[in-house]
CSV table of C-alpha atoms in Angstrom, one decimal:
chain,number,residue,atom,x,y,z
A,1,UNK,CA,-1.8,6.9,24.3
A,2,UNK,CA,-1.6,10.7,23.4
A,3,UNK,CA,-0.7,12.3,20.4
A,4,UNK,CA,2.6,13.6,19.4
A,5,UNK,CA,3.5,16.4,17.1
A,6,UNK,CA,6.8,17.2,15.7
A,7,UNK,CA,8.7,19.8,14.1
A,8,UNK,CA,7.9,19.7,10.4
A,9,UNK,CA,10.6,20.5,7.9
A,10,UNK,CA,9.8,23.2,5.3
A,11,UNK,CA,8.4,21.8,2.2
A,12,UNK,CA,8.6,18.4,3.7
A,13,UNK,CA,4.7,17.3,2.8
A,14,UNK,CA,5.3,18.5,-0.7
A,15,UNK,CA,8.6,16.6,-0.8
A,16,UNK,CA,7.1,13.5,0.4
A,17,UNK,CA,4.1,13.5,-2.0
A,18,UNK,CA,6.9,12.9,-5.0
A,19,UNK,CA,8.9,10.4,-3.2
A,20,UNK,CA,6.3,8.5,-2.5
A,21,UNK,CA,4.7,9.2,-6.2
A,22,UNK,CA,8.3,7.7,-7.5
A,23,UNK,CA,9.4,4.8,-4.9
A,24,UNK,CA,5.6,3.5,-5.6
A,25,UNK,CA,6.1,4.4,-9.6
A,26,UNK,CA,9.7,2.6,-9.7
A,27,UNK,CA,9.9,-0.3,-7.5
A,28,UNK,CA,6.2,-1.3,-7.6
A,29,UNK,CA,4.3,0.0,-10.9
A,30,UNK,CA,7.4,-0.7,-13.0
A,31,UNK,CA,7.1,-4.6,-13.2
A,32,UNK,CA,3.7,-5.4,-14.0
A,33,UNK,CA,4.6,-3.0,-17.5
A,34,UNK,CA,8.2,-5.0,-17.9
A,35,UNK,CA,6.8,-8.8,-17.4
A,36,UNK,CA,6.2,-9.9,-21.3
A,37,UNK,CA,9.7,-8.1,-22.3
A,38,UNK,CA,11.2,-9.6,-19.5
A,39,UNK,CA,9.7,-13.2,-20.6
A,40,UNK,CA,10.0,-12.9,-24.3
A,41,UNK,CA,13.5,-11.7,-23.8
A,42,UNK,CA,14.5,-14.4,-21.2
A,43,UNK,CA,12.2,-17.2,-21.4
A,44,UNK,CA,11.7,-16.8,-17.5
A,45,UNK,CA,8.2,-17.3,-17.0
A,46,UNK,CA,5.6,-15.0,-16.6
A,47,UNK,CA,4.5,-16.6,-13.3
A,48,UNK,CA,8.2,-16.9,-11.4
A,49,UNK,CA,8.1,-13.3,-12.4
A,50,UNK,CA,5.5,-12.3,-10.8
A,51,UNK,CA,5.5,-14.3,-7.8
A,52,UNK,CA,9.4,-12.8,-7.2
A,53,UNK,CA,7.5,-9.5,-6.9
A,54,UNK,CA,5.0,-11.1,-4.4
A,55,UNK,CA,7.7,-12.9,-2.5
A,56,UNK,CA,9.2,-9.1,-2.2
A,57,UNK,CA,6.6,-7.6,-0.7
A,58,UNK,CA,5.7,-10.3,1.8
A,59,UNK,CA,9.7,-9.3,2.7
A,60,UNK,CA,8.6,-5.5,2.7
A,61,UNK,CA,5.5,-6.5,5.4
A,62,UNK,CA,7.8,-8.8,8.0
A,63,UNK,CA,10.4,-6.6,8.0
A,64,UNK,CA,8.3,-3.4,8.1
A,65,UNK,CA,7.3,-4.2,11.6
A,66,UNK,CA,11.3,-3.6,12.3
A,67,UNK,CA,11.3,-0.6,10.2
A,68,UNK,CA,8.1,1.1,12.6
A,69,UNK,CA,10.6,0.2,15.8
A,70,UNK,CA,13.4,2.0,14.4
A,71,UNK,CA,11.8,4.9,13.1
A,72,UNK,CA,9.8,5.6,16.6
A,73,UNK,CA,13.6,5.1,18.1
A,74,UNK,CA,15.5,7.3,15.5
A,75,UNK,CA,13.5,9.5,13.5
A,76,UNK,CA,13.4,8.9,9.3
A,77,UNK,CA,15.8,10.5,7.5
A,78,UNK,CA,18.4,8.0,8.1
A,79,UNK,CA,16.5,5.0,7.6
A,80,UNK,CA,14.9,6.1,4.3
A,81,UNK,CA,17.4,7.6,2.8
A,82,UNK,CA,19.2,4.2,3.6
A,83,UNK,CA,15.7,2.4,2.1
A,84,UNK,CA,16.1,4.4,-1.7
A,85,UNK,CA,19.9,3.7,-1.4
A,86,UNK,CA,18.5,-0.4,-1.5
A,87,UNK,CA,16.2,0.1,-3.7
A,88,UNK,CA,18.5,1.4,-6.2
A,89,UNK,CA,20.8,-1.1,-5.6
A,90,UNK,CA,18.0,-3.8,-6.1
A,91,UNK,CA,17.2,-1.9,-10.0
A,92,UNK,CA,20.6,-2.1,-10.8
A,93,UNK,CA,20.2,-6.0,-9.8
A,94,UNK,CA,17.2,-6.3,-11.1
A,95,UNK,CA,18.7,-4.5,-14.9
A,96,UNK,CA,22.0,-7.3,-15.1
A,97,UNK,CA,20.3,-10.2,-13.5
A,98,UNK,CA,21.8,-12.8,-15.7
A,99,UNK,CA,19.1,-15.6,-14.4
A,100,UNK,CA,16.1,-16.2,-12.7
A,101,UNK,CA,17.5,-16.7,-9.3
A,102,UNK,CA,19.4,-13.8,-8.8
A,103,UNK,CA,16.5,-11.8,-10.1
A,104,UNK,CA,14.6,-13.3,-7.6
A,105,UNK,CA,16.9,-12.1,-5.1
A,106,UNK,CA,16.7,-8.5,-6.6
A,107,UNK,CA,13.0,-8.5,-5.8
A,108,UNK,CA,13.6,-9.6,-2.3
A,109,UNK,CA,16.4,-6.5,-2.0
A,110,UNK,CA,13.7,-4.3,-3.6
A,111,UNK,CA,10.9,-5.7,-0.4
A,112,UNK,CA,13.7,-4.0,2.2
A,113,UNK,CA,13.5,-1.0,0.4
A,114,UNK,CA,10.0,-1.2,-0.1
A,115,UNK,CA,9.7,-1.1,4.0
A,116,UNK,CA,11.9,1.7,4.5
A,117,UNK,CA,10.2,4.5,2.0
A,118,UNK,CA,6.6,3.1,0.7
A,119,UNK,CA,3.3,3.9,2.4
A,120,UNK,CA,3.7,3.1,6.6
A,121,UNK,CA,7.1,4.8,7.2
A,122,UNK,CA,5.3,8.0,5.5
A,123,UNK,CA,2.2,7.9,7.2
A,124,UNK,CA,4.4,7.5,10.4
A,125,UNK,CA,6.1,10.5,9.4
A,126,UNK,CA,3.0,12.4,8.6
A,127,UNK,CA,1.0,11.5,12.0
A,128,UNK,CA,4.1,12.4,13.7
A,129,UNK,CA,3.9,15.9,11.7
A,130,UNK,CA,0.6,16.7,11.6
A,131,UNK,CA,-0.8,15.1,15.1
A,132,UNK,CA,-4.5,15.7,15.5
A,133,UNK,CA,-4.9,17.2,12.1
A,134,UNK,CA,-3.4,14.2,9.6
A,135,UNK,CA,-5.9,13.6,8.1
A,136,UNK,CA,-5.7,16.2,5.3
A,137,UNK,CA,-1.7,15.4,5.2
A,138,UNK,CA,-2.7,12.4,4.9
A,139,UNK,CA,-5.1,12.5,2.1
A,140,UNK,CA,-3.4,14.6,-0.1
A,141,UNK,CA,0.1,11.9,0.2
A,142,UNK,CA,-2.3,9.2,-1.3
A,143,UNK,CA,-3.8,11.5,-4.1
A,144,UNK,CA,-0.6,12.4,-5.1
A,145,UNK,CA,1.0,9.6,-5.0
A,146,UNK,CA,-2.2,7.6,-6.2
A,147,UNK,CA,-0.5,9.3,-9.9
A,148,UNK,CA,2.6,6.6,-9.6
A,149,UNK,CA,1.0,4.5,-12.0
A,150,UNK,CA,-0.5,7.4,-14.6
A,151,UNK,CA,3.0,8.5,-14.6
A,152,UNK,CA,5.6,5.9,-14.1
A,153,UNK,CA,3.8,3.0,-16.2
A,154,UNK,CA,3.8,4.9,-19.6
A,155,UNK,CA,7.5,5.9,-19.0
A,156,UNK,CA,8.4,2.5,-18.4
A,157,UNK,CA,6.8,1.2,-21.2
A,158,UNK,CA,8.3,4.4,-23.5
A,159,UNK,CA,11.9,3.3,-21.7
A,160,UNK,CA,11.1,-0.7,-22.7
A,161,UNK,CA,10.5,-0.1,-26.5
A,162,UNK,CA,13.3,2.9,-26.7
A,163,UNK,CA,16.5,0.7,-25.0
A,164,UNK,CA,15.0,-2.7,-23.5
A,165,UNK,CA,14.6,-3.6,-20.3
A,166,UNK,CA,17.3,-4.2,-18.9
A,167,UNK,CA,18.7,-0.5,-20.0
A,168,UNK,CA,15.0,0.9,-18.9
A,169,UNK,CA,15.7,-0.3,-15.1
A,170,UNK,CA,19.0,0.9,-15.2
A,171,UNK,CA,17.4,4.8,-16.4
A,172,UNK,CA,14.9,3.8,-13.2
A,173,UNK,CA,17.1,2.9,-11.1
A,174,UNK,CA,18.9,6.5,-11.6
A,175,UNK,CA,16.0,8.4,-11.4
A,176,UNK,CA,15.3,6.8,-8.0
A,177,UNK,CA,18.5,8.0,-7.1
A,178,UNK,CA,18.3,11.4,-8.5
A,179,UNK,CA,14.6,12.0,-7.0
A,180,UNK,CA,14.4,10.3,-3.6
A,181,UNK,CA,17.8,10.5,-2.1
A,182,UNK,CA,17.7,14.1,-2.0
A,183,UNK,CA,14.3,14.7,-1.0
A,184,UNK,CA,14.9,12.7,1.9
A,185,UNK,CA,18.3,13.9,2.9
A,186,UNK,CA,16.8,17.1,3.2
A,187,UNK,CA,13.3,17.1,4.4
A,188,UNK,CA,13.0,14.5,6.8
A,189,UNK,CA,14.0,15.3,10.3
A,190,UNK,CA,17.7,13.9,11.1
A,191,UNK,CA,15.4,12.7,14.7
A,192,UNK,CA,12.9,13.3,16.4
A,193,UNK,CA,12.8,16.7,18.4
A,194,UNK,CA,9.9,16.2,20.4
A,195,UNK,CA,10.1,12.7,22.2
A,196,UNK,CA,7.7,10.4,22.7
A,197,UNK,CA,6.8,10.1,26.6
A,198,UNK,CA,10.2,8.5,28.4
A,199,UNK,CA,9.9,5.0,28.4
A,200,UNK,CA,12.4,2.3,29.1
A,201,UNK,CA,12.7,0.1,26.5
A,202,UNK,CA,11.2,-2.6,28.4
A,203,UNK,CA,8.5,-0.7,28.9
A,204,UNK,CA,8.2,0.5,25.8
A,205,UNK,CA,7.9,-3.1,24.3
A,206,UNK,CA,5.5,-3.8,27.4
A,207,UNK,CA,2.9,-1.1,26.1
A,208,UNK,CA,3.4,-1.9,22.5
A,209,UNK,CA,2.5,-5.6,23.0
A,210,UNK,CA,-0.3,-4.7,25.6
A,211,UNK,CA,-1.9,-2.7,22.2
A,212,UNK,CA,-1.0,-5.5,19.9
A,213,UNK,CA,-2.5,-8.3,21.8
A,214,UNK,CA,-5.3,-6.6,22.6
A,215,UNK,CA,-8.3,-8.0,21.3
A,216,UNK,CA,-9.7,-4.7,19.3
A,217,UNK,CA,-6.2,-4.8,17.7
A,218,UNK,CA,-6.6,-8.0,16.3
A,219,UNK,CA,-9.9,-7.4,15.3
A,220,UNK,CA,-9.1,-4.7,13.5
A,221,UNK,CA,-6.6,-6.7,11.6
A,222,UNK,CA,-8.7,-9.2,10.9
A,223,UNK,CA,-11.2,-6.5,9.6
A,224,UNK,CA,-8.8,-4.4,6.8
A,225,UNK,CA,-6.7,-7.7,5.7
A,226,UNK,CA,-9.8,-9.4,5.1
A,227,UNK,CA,-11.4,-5.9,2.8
A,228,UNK,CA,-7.9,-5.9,1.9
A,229,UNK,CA,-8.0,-9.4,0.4
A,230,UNK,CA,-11.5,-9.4,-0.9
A,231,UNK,CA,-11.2,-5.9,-2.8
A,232,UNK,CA,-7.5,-6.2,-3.9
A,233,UNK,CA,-8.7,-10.1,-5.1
A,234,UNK,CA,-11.8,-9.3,-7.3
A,235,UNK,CA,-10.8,-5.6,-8.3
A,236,UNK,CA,-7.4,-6.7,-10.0
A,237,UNK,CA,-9.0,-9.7,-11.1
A,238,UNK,CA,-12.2,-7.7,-12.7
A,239,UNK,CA,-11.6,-8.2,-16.6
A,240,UNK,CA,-11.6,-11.7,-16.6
A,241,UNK,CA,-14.4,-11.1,-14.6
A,242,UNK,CA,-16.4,-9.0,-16.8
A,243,UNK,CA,-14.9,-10.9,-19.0
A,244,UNK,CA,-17.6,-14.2,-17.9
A,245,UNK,CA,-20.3,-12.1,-17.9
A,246,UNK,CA,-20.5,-11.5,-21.2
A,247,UNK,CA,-18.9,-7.9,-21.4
A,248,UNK,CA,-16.9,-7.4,-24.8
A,249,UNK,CA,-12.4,-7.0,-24.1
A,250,UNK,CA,-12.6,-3.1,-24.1
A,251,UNK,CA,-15.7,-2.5,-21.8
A,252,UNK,CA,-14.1,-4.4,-19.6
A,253,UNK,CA,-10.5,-2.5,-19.6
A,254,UNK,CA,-12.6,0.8,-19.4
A,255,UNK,CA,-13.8,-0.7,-16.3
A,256,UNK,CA,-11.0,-2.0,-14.3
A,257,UNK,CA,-9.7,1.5,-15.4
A,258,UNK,CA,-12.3,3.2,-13.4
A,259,UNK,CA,-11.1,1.8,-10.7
A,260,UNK,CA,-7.8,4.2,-10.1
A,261,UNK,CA,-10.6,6.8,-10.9
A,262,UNK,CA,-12.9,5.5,-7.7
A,263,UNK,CA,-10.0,5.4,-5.7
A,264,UNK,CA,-9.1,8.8,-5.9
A,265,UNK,CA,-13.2,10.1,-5.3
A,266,UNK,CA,-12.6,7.6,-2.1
A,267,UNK,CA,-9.7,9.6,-1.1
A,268,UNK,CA,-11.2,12.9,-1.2
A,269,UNK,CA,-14.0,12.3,0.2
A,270,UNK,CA,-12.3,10.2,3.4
A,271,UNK,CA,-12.3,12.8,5.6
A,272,UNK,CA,-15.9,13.8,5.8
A,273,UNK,CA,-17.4,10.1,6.2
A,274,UNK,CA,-19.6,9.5,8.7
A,275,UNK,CA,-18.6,8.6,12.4
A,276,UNK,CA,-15.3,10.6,12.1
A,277,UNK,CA,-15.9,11.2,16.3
A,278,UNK,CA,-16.4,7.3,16.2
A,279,UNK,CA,-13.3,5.6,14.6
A,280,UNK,CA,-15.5,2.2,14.5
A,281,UNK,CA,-18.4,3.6,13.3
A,282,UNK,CA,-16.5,4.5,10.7
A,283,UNK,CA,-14.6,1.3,10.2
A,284,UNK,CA,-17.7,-0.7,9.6
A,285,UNK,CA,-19.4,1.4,7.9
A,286,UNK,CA,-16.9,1.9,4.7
A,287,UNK,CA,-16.1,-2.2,4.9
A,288,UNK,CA,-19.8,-2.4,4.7
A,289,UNK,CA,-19.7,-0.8,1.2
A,290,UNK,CA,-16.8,-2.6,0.1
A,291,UNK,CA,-18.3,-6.3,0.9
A,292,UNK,CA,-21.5,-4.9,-0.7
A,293,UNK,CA,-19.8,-3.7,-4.5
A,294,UNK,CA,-18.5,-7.7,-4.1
A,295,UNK,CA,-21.8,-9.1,-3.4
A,296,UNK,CA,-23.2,-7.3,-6.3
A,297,UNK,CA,-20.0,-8.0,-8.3
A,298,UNK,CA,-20.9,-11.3,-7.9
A,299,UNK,CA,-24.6,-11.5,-8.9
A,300,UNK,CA,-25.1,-9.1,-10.5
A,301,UNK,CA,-25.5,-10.1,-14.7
A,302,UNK,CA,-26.1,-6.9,-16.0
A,303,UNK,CA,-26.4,-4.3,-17.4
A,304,UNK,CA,-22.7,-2.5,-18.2
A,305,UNK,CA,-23.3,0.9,-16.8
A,306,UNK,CA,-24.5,-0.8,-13.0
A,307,UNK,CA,-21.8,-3.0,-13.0
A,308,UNK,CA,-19.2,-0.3,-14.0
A,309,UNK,CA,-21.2,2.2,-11.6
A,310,UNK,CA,-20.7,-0.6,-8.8
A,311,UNK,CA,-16.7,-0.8,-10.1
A,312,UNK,CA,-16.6,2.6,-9.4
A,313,UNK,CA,-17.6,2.6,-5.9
A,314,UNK,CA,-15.1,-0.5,-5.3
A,315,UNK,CA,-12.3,1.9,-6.4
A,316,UNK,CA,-13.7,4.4,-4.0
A,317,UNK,CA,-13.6,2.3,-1.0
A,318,UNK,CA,-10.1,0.6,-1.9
A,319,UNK,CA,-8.8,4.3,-1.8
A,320,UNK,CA,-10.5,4.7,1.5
A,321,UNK,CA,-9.2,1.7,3.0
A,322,UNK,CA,-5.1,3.3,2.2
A,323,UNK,CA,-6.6,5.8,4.4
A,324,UNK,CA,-7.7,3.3,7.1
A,325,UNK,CA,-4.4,1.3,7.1
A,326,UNK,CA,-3.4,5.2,7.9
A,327,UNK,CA,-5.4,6.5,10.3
A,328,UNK,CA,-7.3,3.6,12.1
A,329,UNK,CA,-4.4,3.1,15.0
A,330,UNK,CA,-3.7,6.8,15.8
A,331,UNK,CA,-7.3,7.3,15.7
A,332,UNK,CA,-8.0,4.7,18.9
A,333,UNK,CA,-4.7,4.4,20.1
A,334,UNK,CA,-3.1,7.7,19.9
A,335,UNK,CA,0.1,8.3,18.1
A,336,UNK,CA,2.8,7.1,20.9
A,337,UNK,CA,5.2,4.6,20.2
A,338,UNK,CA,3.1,4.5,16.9
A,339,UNK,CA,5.7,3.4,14.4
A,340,UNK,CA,6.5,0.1,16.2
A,341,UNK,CA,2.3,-0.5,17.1
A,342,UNK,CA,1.8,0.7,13.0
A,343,UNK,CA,4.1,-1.8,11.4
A,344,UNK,CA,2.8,-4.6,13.6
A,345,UNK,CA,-0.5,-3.7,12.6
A,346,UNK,CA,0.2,-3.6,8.7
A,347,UNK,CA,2.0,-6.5,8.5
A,348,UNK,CA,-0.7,-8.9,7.7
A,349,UNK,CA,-2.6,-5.8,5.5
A,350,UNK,CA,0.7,-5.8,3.4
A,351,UNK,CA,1.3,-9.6,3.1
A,352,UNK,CA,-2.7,-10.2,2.0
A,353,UNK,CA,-2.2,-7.5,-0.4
A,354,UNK,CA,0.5,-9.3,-2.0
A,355,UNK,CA,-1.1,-12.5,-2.8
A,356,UNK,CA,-4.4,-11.4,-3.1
A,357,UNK,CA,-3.8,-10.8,-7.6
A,358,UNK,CA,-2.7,-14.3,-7.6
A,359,UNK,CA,-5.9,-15.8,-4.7
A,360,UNK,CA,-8.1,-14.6,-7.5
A,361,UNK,CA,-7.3,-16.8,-10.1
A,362,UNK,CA,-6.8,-19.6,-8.1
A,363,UNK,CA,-10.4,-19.7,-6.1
A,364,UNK,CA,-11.5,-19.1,-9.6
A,365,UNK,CA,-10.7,-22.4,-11.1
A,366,UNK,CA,-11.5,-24.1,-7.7
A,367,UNK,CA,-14.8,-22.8,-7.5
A,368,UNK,CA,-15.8,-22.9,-11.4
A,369,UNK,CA,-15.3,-18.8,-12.2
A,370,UNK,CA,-15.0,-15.4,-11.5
A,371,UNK,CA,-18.2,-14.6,-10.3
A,372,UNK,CA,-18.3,-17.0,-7.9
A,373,UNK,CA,-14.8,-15.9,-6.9
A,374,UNK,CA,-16.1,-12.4,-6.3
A,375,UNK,CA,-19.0,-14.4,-4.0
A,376,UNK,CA,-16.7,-16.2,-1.9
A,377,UNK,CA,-14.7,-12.8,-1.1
A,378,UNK,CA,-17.7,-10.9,-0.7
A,379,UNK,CA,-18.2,-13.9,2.0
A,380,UNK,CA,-14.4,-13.2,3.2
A,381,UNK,CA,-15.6,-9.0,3.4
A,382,UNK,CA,-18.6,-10.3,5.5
A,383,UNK,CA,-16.8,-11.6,7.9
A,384,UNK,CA,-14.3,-8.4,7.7
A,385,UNK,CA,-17.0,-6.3,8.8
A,386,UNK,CA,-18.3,-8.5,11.9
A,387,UNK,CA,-14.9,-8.2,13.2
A,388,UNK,CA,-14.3,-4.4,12.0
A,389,UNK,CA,-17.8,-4.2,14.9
A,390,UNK,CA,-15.5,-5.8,17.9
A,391,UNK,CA,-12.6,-3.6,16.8
């Protein structure tokens, strides 16, 4: 495949950076701040709240392979202004839910939206922009919108305690509208000007598939759902953690709050990792680090400043594998047809993502504690990395 550059809109980078800051800030970072009002208020528990959020994002990941199909077929404006009118519609659901199912179903609404404006349609849009030179497009969308939670967690918690939560998601569910619609009404192009290489659709789906089945594709899903899982799994999971080991409540918080700051280091510092000229290279050599911060997360007893040093680094790579969901396709398969072979490829990425919060706790009390949860997905990272060589 070759690469294919588009017309970019005027300010459209800038304007995707704060959609993306809010979609994430609004119908992702909100809940986790809303779930003890939500269940002291309605008795709903804790964990039927959550796992509503969980089931909506496994929605966002099937149906984000359909989302990559249309936007290689039609361009993005359309489709994600469509996605923020959802996802307000799914606040506003969310905010008068009068029971548990239909709040259920308000997360689900909110995983269609979730497809249409979060990360992969954006990155498509941005490796369609930028072609050959994404990289720094790309980076600079995940640092700005790695500020979502800074931003949007506080205000939800400020909109909570000021009116409640139901009035906070219907202020959230406004500001959604009032941010995102506009930005991408007018900065996203109505369709694509410069067309990817005429295909027939049968031939089209014939080339997508050829890439999909291939067997470096599905190593290389194998490889960033299984860093995906591991580092999503131990990371979220890293007070309780700590926690174990002995650490005191807030040396462990300043911790797993060192994580957002590793991330952002990661995402700086993407671009200039070794073996850029050798996309695998690459690949295994940032997986590497990840499955080695689990191993030592694991073993390690001591002392606080190596464990919170190896934290660090942990956040860093997470960061750096956002840009690897980004960049890993385009950079060995070129950037034709790349929305449909993109959302195939993300699929299982996404759906991992969502469960991993919830894996941790459960291979915990199978396996006798945190530590030697962080063992068994250092194991799981291992095996990442053997595949991320065959990819």
């Amino acid at each position: 495949m070759t690469d294919v550059v588009e017309r970019r809109p005027r300010g459209g980078l800038a304007a995707m950076c704060i959609s993306q800051a809010t979609s994430w800030g609004l119908l992702y970072y909100s809940l986790p701040v809303a779930v003890v009002p939500i269940t002291e208020d309605t008795g709903w528990s804790a964990a039927a709240i959550t796992a509503a959020f969980s089931a909506g994002l496994i929605v966002s990941a099937v149906f984000g392979i359909w989302v990559g199909k249309l936007l290689d077929q039609r361009g993005p404006r359309r489709l994600m202004v469509t996605g923020s009118l959802i996802g307000v519609a799914a606040l506003l659901l969310v905010a008068t839910a009068p029971n548990l199912p239909v709040f259920v179903a308000a997360w689900l609404i909110a995983g269609l939206a979730q497809a249409a404006v979060f990360y992969q349609p954006a990155f498509v849009v941005l490796t369609r922009w930028y072609g050959p030179a994404r990289v720094r497009a790309l980076t600079t969308l995940t640092l700005v919108a790695g500020f979502a939670s800074p931003i949007y967690a506080p205000l939800t918690a400020l909109l909570i305690e000021t009116v409640g939560w139901r009035s906070a998601y219907l202020v959230l569910a406004c500001a959604l509208a009032v941010v995102t619609i506009p930005l991408h009404c007018f900065f996203l192009n109505a369709h694509w000007t410069v067309p990817s290489p005429s295909q027939s659709r049968q031939s089209v789906t014939r080339d997508v598939r050829a890439t999909t089945r291939s067997r470096r594709f599905i190593m290389l899903q194998v490889a960033v759902a299984a860093a995906t899982l591991a580092l999503f799994a131990v990371t979220f999971n890293l007070i309780p953690l700590l926690l174990e080991r002995g650490f005191d409540y807030r040396t462990a918080v300043l911790a797993f709050s060192l994580i957002g700051v590793g991330q952002v280091v990661g995402r700086l510092f993407f671009a200039v990792l070794p073996g850029r000229a050798n996309p695998v290279r690459r690949t295994v050599l940032l997986l590497a680090a990840g499955a080695t911060c689990l191993w030592l997360l694991g073993l390690l007893p001591g002392p606080a400043f190596a464990l919170i040093g190896v934290t660090v680094l942990a956040g860093a790579v997470r960061g750096c594998v956002t840009l690897l969901q980004a960049t890993a396709v385009a950079d060995r398969w070129g950037t034709a047809n790349f929305g449909a072979v993109q959302g195939v490829f993300v699929a299982p990425v996404t759906a991992v993502g969502a469960l991993a919060p919830a894996a941790g706790p459960l291979l915990a009390g199978l396996l006798g504690g945190y530590p030697a949860m962080a063992l068994a997905m250092a194991g799981v990272a291992t095996l990442g990395v053997l595949a991320a060589a065959r990819s």
